[in-house]
GROMACS .gro file of C-alpha atoms in nm:
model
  355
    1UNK     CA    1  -1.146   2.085  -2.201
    2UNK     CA    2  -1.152   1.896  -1.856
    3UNK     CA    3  -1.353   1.625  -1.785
    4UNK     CA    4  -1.587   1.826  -1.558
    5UNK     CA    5  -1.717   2.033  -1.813
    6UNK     CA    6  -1.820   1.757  -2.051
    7UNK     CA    7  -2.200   1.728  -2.111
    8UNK     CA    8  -2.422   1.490  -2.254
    9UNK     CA    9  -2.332   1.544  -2.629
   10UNK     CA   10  -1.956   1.544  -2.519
   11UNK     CA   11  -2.040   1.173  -2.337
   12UNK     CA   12  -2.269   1.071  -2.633
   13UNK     CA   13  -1.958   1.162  -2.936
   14UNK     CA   14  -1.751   0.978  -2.683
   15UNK     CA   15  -1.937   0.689  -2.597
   16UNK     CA   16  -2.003   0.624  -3.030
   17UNK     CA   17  -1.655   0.735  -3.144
   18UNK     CA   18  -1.480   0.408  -2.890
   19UNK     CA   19  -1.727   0.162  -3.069
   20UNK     CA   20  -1.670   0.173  -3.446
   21UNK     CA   21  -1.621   0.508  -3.694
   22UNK     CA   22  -1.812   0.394  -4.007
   23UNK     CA   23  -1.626   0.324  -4.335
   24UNK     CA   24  -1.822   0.634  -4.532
   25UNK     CA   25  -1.601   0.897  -4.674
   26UNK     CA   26  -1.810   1.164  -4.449
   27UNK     CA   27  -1.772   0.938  -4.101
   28UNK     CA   28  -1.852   1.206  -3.881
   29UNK     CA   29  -2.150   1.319  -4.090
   30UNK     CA   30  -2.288   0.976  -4.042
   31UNK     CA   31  -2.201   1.000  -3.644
   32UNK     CA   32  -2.376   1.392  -3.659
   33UNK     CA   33  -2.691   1.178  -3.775
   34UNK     CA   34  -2.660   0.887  -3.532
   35UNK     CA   35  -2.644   1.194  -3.237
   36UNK     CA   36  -2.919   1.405  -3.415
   37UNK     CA   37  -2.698   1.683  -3.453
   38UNK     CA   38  -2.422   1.821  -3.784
   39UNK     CA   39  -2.134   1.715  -3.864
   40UNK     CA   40  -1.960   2.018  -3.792
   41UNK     CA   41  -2.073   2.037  -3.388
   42UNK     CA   42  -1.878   1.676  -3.378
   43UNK     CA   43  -1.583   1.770  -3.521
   44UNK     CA   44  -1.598   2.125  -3.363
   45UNK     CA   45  -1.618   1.929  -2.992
   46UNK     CA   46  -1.371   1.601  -3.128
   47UNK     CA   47  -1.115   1.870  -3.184
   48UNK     CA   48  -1.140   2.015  -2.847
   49UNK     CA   49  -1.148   1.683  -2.696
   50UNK     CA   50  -0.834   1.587  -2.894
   51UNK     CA   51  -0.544   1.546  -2.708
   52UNK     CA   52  -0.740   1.545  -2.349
   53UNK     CA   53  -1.011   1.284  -2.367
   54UNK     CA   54  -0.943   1.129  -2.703
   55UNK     CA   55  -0.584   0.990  -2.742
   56UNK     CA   56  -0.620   0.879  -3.097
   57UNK     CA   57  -0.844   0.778  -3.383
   58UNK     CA   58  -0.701   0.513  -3.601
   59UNK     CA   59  -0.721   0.102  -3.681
   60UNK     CA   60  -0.714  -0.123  -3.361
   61UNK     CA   61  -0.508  -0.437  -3.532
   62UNK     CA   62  -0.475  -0.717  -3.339
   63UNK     CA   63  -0.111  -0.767  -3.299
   64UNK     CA   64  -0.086  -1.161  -3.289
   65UNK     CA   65  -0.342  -1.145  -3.612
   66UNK     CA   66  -0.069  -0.958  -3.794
   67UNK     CA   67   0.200  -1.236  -3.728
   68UNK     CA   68   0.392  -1.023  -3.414
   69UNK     CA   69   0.463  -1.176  -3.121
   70UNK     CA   70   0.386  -1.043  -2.812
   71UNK     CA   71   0.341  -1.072  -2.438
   72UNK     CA   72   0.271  -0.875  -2.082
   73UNK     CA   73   0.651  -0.884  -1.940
   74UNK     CA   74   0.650  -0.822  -1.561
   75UNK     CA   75   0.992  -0.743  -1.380
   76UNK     CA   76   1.152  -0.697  -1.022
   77UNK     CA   77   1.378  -0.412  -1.013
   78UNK     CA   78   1.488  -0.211  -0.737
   79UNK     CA   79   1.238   0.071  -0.646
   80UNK     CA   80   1.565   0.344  -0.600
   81UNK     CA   81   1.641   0.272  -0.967
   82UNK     CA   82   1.254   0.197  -1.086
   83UNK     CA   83   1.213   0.528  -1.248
   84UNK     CA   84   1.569   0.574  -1.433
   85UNK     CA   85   1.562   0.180  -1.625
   86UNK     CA   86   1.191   0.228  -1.681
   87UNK     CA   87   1.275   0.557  -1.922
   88UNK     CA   88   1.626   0.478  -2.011
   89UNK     CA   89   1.599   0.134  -2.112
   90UNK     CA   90   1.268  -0.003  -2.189
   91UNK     CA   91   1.095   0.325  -2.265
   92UNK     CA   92   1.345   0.289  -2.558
   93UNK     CA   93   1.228  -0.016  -2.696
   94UNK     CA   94   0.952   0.120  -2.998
   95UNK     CA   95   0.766  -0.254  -2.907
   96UNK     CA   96   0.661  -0.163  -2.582
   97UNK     CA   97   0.356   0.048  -2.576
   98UNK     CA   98   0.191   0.064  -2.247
   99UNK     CA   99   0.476   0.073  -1.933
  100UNK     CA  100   0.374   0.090  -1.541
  101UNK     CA  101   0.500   0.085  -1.219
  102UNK     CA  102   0.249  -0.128  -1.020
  103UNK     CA  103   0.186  -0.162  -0.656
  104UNK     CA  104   0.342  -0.470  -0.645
  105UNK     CA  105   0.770  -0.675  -0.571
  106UNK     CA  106   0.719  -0.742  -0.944
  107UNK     CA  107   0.707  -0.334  -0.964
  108UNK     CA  108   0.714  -0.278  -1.382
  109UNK     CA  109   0.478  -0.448  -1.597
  110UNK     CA  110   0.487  -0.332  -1.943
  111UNK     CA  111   0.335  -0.466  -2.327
  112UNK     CA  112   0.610  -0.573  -2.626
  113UNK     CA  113   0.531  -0.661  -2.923
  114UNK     CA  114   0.787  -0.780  -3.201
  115UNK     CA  115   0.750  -0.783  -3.610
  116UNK     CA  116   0.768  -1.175  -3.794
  117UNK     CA  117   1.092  -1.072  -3.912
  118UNK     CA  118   1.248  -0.940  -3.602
  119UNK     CA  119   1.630  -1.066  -3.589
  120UNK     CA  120   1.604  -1.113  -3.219
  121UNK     CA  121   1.285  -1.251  -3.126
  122UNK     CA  122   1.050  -1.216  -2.878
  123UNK     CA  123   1.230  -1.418  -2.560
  124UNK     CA  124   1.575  -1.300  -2.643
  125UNK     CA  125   1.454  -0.907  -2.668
  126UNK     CA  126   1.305  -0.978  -2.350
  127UNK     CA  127   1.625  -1.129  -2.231
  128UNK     CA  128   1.874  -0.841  -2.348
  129UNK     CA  129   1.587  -0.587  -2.152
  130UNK     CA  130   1.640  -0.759  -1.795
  131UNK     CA  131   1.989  -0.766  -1.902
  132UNK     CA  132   2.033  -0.394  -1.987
  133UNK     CA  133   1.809  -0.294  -1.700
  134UNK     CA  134   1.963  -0.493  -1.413
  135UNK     CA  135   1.658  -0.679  -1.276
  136UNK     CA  136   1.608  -0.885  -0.982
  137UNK     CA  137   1.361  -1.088  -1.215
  138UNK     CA  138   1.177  -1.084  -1.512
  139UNK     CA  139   0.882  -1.279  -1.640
  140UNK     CA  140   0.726  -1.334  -1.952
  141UNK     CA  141   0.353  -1.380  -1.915
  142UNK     CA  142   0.218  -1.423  -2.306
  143UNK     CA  143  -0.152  -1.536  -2.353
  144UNK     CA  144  -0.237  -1.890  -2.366
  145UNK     CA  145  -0.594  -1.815  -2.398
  146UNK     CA  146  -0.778  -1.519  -2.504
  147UNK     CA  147  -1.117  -1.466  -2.325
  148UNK     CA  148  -1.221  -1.105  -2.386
  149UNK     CA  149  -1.040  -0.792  -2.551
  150UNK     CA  150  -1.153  -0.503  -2.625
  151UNK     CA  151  -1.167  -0.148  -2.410
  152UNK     CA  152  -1.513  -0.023  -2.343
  153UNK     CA  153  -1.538   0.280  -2.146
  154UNK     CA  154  -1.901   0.335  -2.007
  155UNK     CA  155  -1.854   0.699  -2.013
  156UNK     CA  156  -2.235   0.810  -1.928
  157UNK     CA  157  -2.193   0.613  -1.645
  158UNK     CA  158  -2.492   0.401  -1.691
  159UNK     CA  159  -2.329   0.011  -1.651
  160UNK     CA  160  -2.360  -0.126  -1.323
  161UNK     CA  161  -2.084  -0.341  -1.144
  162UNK     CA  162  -2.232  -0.707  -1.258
  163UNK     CA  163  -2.367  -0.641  -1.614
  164UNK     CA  164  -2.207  -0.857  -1.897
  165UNK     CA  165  -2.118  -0.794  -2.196
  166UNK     CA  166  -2.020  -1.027  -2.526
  167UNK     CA  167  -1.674  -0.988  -2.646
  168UNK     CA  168  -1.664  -0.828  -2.991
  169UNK     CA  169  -1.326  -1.052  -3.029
  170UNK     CA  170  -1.269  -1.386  -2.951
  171UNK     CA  171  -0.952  -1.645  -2.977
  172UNK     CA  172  -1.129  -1.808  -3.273
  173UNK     CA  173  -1.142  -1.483  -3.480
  174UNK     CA  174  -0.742  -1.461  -3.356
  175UNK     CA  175  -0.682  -1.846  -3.533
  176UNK     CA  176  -0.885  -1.772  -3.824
  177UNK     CA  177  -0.668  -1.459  -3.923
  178UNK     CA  178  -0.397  -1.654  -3.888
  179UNK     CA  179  -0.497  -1.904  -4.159
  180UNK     CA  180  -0.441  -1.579  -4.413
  181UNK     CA  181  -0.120  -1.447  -4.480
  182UNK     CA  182  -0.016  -1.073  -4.563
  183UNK     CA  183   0.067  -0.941  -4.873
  184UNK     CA  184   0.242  -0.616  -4.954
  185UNK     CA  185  -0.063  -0.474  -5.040
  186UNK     CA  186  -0.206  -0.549  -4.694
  187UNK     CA  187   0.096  -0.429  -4.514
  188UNK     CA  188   0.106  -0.091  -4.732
  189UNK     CA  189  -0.317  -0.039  -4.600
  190UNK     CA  190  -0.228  -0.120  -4.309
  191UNK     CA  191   0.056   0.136  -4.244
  192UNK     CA  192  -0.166   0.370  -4.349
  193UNK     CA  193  -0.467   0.275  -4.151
  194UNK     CA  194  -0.267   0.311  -3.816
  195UNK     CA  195  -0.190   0.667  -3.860
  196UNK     CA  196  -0.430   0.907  -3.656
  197UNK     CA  197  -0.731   1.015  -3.836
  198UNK     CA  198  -0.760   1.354  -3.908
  199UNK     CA  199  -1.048   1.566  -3.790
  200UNK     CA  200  -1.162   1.699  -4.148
  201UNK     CA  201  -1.516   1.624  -4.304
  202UNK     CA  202  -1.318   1.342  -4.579
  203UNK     CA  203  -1.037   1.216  -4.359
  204UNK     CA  204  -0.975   0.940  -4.577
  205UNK     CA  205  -0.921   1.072  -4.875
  206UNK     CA  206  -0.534   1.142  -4.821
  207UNK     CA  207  -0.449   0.796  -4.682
  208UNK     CA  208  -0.609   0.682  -5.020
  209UNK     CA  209  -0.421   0.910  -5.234
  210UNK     CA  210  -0.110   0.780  -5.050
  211UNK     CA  211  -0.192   0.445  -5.169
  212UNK     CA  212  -0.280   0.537  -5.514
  213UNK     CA  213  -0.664   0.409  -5.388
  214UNK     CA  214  -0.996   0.610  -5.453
  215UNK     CA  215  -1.180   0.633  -5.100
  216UNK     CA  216  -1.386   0.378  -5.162
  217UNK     CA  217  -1.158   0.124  -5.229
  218UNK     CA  218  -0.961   0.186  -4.909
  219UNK     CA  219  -1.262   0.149  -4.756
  220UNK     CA  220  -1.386  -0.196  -4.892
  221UNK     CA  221  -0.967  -0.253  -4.843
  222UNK     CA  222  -1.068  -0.139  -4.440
  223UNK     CA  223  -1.379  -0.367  -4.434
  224UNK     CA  224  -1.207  -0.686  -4.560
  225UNK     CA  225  -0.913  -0.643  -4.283
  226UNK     CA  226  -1.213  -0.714  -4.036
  227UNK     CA  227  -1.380  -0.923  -4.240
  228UNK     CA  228  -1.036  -1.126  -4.225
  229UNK     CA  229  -1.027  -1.033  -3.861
  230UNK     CA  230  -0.673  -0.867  -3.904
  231UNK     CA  231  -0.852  -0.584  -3.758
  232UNK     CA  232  -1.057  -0.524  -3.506
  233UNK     CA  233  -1.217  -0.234  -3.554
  234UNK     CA  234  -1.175   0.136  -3.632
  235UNK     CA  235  -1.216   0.364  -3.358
  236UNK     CA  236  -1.090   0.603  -3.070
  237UNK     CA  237  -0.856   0.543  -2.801
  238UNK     CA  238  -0.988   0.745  -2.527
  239UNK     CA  239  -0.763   0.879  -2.274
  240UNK     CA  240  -0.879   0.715  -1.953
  241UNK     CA  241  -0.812   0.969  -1.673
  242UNK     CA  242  -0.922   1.228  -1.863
  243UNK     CA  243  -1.182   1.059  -1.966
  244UNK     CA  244  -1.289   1.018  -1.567
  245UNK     CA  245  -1.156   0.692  -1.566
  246UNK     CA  246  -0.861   0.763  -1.312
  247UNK     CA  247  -0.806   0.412  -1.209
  248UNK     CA  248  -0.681   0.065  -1.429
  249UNK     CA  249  -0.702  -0.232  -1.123
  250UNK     CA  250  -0.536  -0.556  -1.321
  251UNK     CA  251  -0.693  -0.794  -1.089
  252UNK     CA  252  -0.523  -1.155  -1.097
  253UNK     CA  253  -0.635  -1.474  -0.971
  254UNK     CA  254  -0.537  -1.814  -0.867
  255UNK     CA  255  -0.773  -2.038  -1.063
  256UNK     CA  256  -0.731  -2.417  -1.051
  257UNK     CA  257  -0.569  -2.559  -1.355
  258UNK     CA  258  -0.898  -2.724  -1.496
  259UNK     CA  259  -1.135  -2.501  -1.407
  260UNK     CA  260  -0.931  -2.229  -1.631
  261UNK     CA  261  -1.140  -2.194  -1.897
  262UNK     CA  262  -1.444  -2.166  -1.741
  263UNK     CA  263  -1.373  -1.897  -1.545
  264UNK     CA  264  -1.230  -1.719  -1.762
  265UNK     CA  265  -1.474  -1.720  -2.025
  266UNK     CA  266  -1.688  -1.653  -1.678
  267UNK     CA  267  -1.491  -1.272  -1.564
  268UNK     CA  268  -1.477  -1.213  -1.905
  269UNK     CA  269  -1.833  -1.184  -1.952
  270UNK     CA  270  -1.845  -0.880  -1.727
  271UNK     CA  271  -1.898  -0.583  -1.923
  272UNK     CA  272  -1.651  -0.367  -1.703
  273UNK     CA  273  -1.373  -0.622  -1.812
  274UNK     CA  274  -1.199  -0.467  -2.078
  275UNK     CA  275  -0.927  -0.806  -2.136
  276UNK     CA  276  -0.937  -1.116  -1.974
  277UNK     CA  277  -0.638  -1.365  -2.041
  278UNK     CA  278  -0.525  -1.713  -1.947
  279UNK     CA  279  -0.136  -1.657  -1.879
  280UNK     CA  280   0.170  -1.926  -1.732
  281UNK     CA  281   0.234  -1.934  -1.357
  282UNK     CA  282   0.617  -1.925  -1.252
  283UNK     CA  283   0.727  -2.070  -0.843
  284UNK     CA  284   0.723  -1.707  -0.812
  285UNK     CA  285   0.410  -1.604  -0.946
  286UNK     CA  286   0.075  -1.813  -0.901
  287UNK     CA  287  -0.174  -1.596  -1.059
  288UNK     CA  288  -0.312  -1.775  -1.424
  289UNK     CA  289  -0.638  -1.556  -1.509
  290UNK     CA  290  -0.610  -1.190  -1.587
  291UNK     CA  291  -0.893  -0.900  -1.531
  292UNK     CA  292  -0.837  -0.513  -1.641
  293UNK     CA  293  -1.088  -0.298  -1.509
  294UNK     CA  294  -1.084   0.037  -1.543
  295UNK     CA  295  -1.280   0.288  -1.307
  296UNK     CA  296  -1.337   0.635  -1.157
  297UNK     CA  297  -1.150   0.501  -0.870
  298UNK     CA  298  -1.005   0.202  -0.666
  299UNK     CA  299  -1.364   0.159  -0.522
  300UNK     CA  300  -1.514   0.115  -0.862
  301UNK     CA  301  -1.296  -0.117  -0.966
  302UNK     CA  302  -1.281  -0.339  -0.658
  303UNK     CA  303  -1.678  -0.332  -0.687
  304UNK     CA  304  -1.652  -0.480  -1.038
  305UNK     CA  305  -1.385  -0.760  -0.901
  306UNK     CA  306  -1.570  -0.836  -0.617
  307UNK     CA  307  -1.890  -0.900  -0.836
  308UNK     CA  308  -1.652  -1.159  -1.023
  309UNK     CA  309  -1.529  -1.344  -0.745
  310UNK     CA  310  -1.925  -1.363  -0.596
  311UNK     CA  311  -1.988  -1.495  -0.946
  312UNK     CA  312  -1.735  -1.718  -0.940
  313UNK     CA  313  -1.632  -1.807  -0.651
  314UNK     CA  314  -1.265  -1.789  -0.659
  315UNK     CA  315  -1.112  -1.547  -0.386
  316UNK     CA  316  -0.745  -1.618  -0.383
  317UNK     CA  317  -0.678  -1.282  -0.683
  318UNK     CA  318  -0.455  -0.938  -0.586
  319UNK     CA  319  -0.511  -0.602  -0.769
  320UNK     CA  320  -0.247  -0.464  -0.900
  321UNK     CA  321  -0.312  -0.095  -0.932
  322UNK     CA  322  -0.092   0.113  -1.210
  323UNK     CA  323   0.088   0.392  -0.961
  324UNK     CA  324   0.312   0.577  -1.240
  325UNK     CA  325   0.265   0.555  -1.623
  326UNK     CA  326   0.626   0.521  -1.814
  327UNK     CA  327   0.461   0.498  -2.164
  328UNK     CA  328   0.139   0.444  -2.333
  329UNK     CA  329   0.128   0.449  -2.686
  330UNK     CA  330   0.006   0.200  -2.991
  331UNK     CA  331   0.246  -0.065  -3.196
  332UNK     CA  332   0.323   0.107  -3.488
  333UNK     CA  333   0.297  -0.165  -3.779
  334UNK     CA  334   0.623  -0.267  -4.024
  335UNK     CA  335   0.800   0.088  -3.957
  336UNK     CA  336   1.146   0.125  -3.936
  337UNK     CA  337   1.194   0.199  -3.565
  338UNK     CA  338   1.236  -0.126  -3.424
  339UNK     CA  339   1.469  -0.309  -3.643
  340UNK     CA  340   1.688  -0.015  -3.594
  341UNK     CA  341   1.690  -0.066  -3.242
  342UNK     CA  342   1.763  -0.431  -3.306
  343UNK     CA  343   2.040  -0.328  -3.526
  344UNK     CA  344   2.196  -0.122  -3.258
  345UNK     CA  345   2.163  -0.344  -2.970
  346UNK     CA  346   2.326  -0.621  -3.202
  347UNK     CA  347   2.619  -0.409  -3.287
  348UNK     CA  348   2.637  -0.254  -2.907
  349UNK     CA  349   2.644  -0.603  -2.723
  350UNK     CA  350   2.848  -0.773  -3.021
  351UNK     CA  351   2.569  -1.017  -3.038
  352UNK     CA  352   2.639  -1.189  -3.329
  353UNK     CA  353   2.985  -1.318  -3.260
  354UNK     CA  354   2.890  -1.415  -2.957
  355UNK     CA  355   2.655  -1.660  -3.143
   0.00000   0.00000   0.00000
């Protein structure tokens, strides 16, 4: 199914499935009601869409809620060896999830996310990576203040370029799941929860059988996770371009020190802002304030940008458009993956008797 043959149920399962999927045993039965239609018509159309518009179905965790650290890395390399380091070396890493070259000297900008226990850490993972990869320079840019999260896609193309829109997770709900720690119960859901959610009337049925659950008690297990605000919500990753939504602009701007958290708050009050961050400056890098905007195309987004700098007033920002994707996938939660590649890249570099 291509995006030009979508019609206004496709847009209407679309636009619901991104918000929330309700914790019922029959989800899509309760969507078929919300839409005035059955439950088999959605999950006849979600499977079609599966793979093209819709990436996956699962638990949106917030990383940092689940004790991981994590940051936005952005790194100089040489354009004529861009493509090979991007694949080879930090395509490799299972921590980073979402890898582009952008139109930008500081050319590769990618997400990385590390578990509590990691052996390395997140700075000196970062620092093997530049290593391995040969950069001209690399930059970590973690948050230092989270304004808005939370992707949004106004598929039926109704939102204009200046509507707002209150974030459904704020850096409060972030320090508050911090003040409760994991068990091994929590971690066990949680694995579980991650995985992509099949496209059968009782998709949770399995995941609770896994875990020795009935439904309903994985449920209510679901429902305290965001009640705890280890989770975010449960929902659909949609696949942008195929979705229509052919262009990400990350626009960045130069905001004075102590006006920071006004603005921000400000641009992230735009409903077409899908994350807004405060993040450090470096001598070679000014920008503080984050914006990701996703649109149809460059003129969308740059519509939505320059609402935010008429809003705000600050004009001194760059977009920085995403020009080749390398990787876009989710953190998978306390799986084996990446302390195997810790292992290995401990062992390869002799790491420890170095120390």
């Amino acid at each position: 199914m291509t995006t030009e043959v979508l019609d206004a149920l496709d847009k209407e399962i679309l636009d619901v499935i991104q918000k929330e999927i309700p914790f019922v045993p029959q989800p899509f039965q309760a969507m078929a009601e919300q839409l005035g239609t059955d439950e088999e018509t959605v999950l006849t159309r979600l499977r079609k869409m599966k793979g093209d518009q819709v990436r996956q179905i699962s638990a949106i965790f917030d990383t940092k809620a689940l004790g991981y650290q994590s940051s936005l890395v952005a790194a100089r390399i040489a354009p004529d060896r861009l493509d090979e380091v991007a694949l080879k070396v930090f395509n490799q890493h299972p921590g980073i999830t979402h890898n582009y070259k952008r139109n930008h000297d500081f050319n590769l900008w990618f997400t990385i996310a590390v578990p509590p226990n990691s052996r390395l850490g997140l700075e000196k993972t970062v620092e093997i990576l530049g290593q391995l990869a040969d950069v001209e320079s690399i930059r970590i840019l973690p948050t230092l203040k989270l304004f808005k999260i939370g992707v949004q896609l106004d598929v039926k193309k109704e939102a204009k370029a200046d509507d707002k829109a209150a974030p459904t997770y704020t850096e409060e709900m972030r320090k508050a799941a911090l003040q409760k720690q994991l068990s091994e119960q929590d971690i066990a859901v949680i694995r579980e929860l991650q995985k992509d959610l099949p496209l059968v009337s009782r998709p949770f049925d399995e995941w609770a059988e896994n875990l020795n659950m009935t439904t309903e008690e994985l449920l209510a297990y679901a429902q305290k996770l965001v009640a705890d605000n280890k989770m975010r919500r449960f929902s659909a990753v949609l696949n942008h371009r195929k979705a229509g939504f052919r262009a990400n602009g990350m626009g960045v701007w130069n905001v004075p020190a102590e006006k920071a958290e006004e603005i921000g708050y400000k641009m992230g009050s735009f409903r077409a802002v899908s994350h807004c961050y405060l993040r450090p400056t470096y001598p070679d890098w000014k920008y503080n304030i984050f914006t990701m905007v996703h649109g149809r195309d460059k003129e969308e987004c740059e519509a939505v940008l320059q609402a935010i700098e008429d809003e705000t007033g600050i004009t001194d920002r760059i977009t920085l458009y995403s020009t080749k994707e390398y990787k876009k996938t989710r953190v998978s939660y306390f799986t084996p993956e990446i302390y195997e590649w810790e292992a290995d890249v401990i062992e390869r570099l002799n790491l420890e008797k170095a120390e």
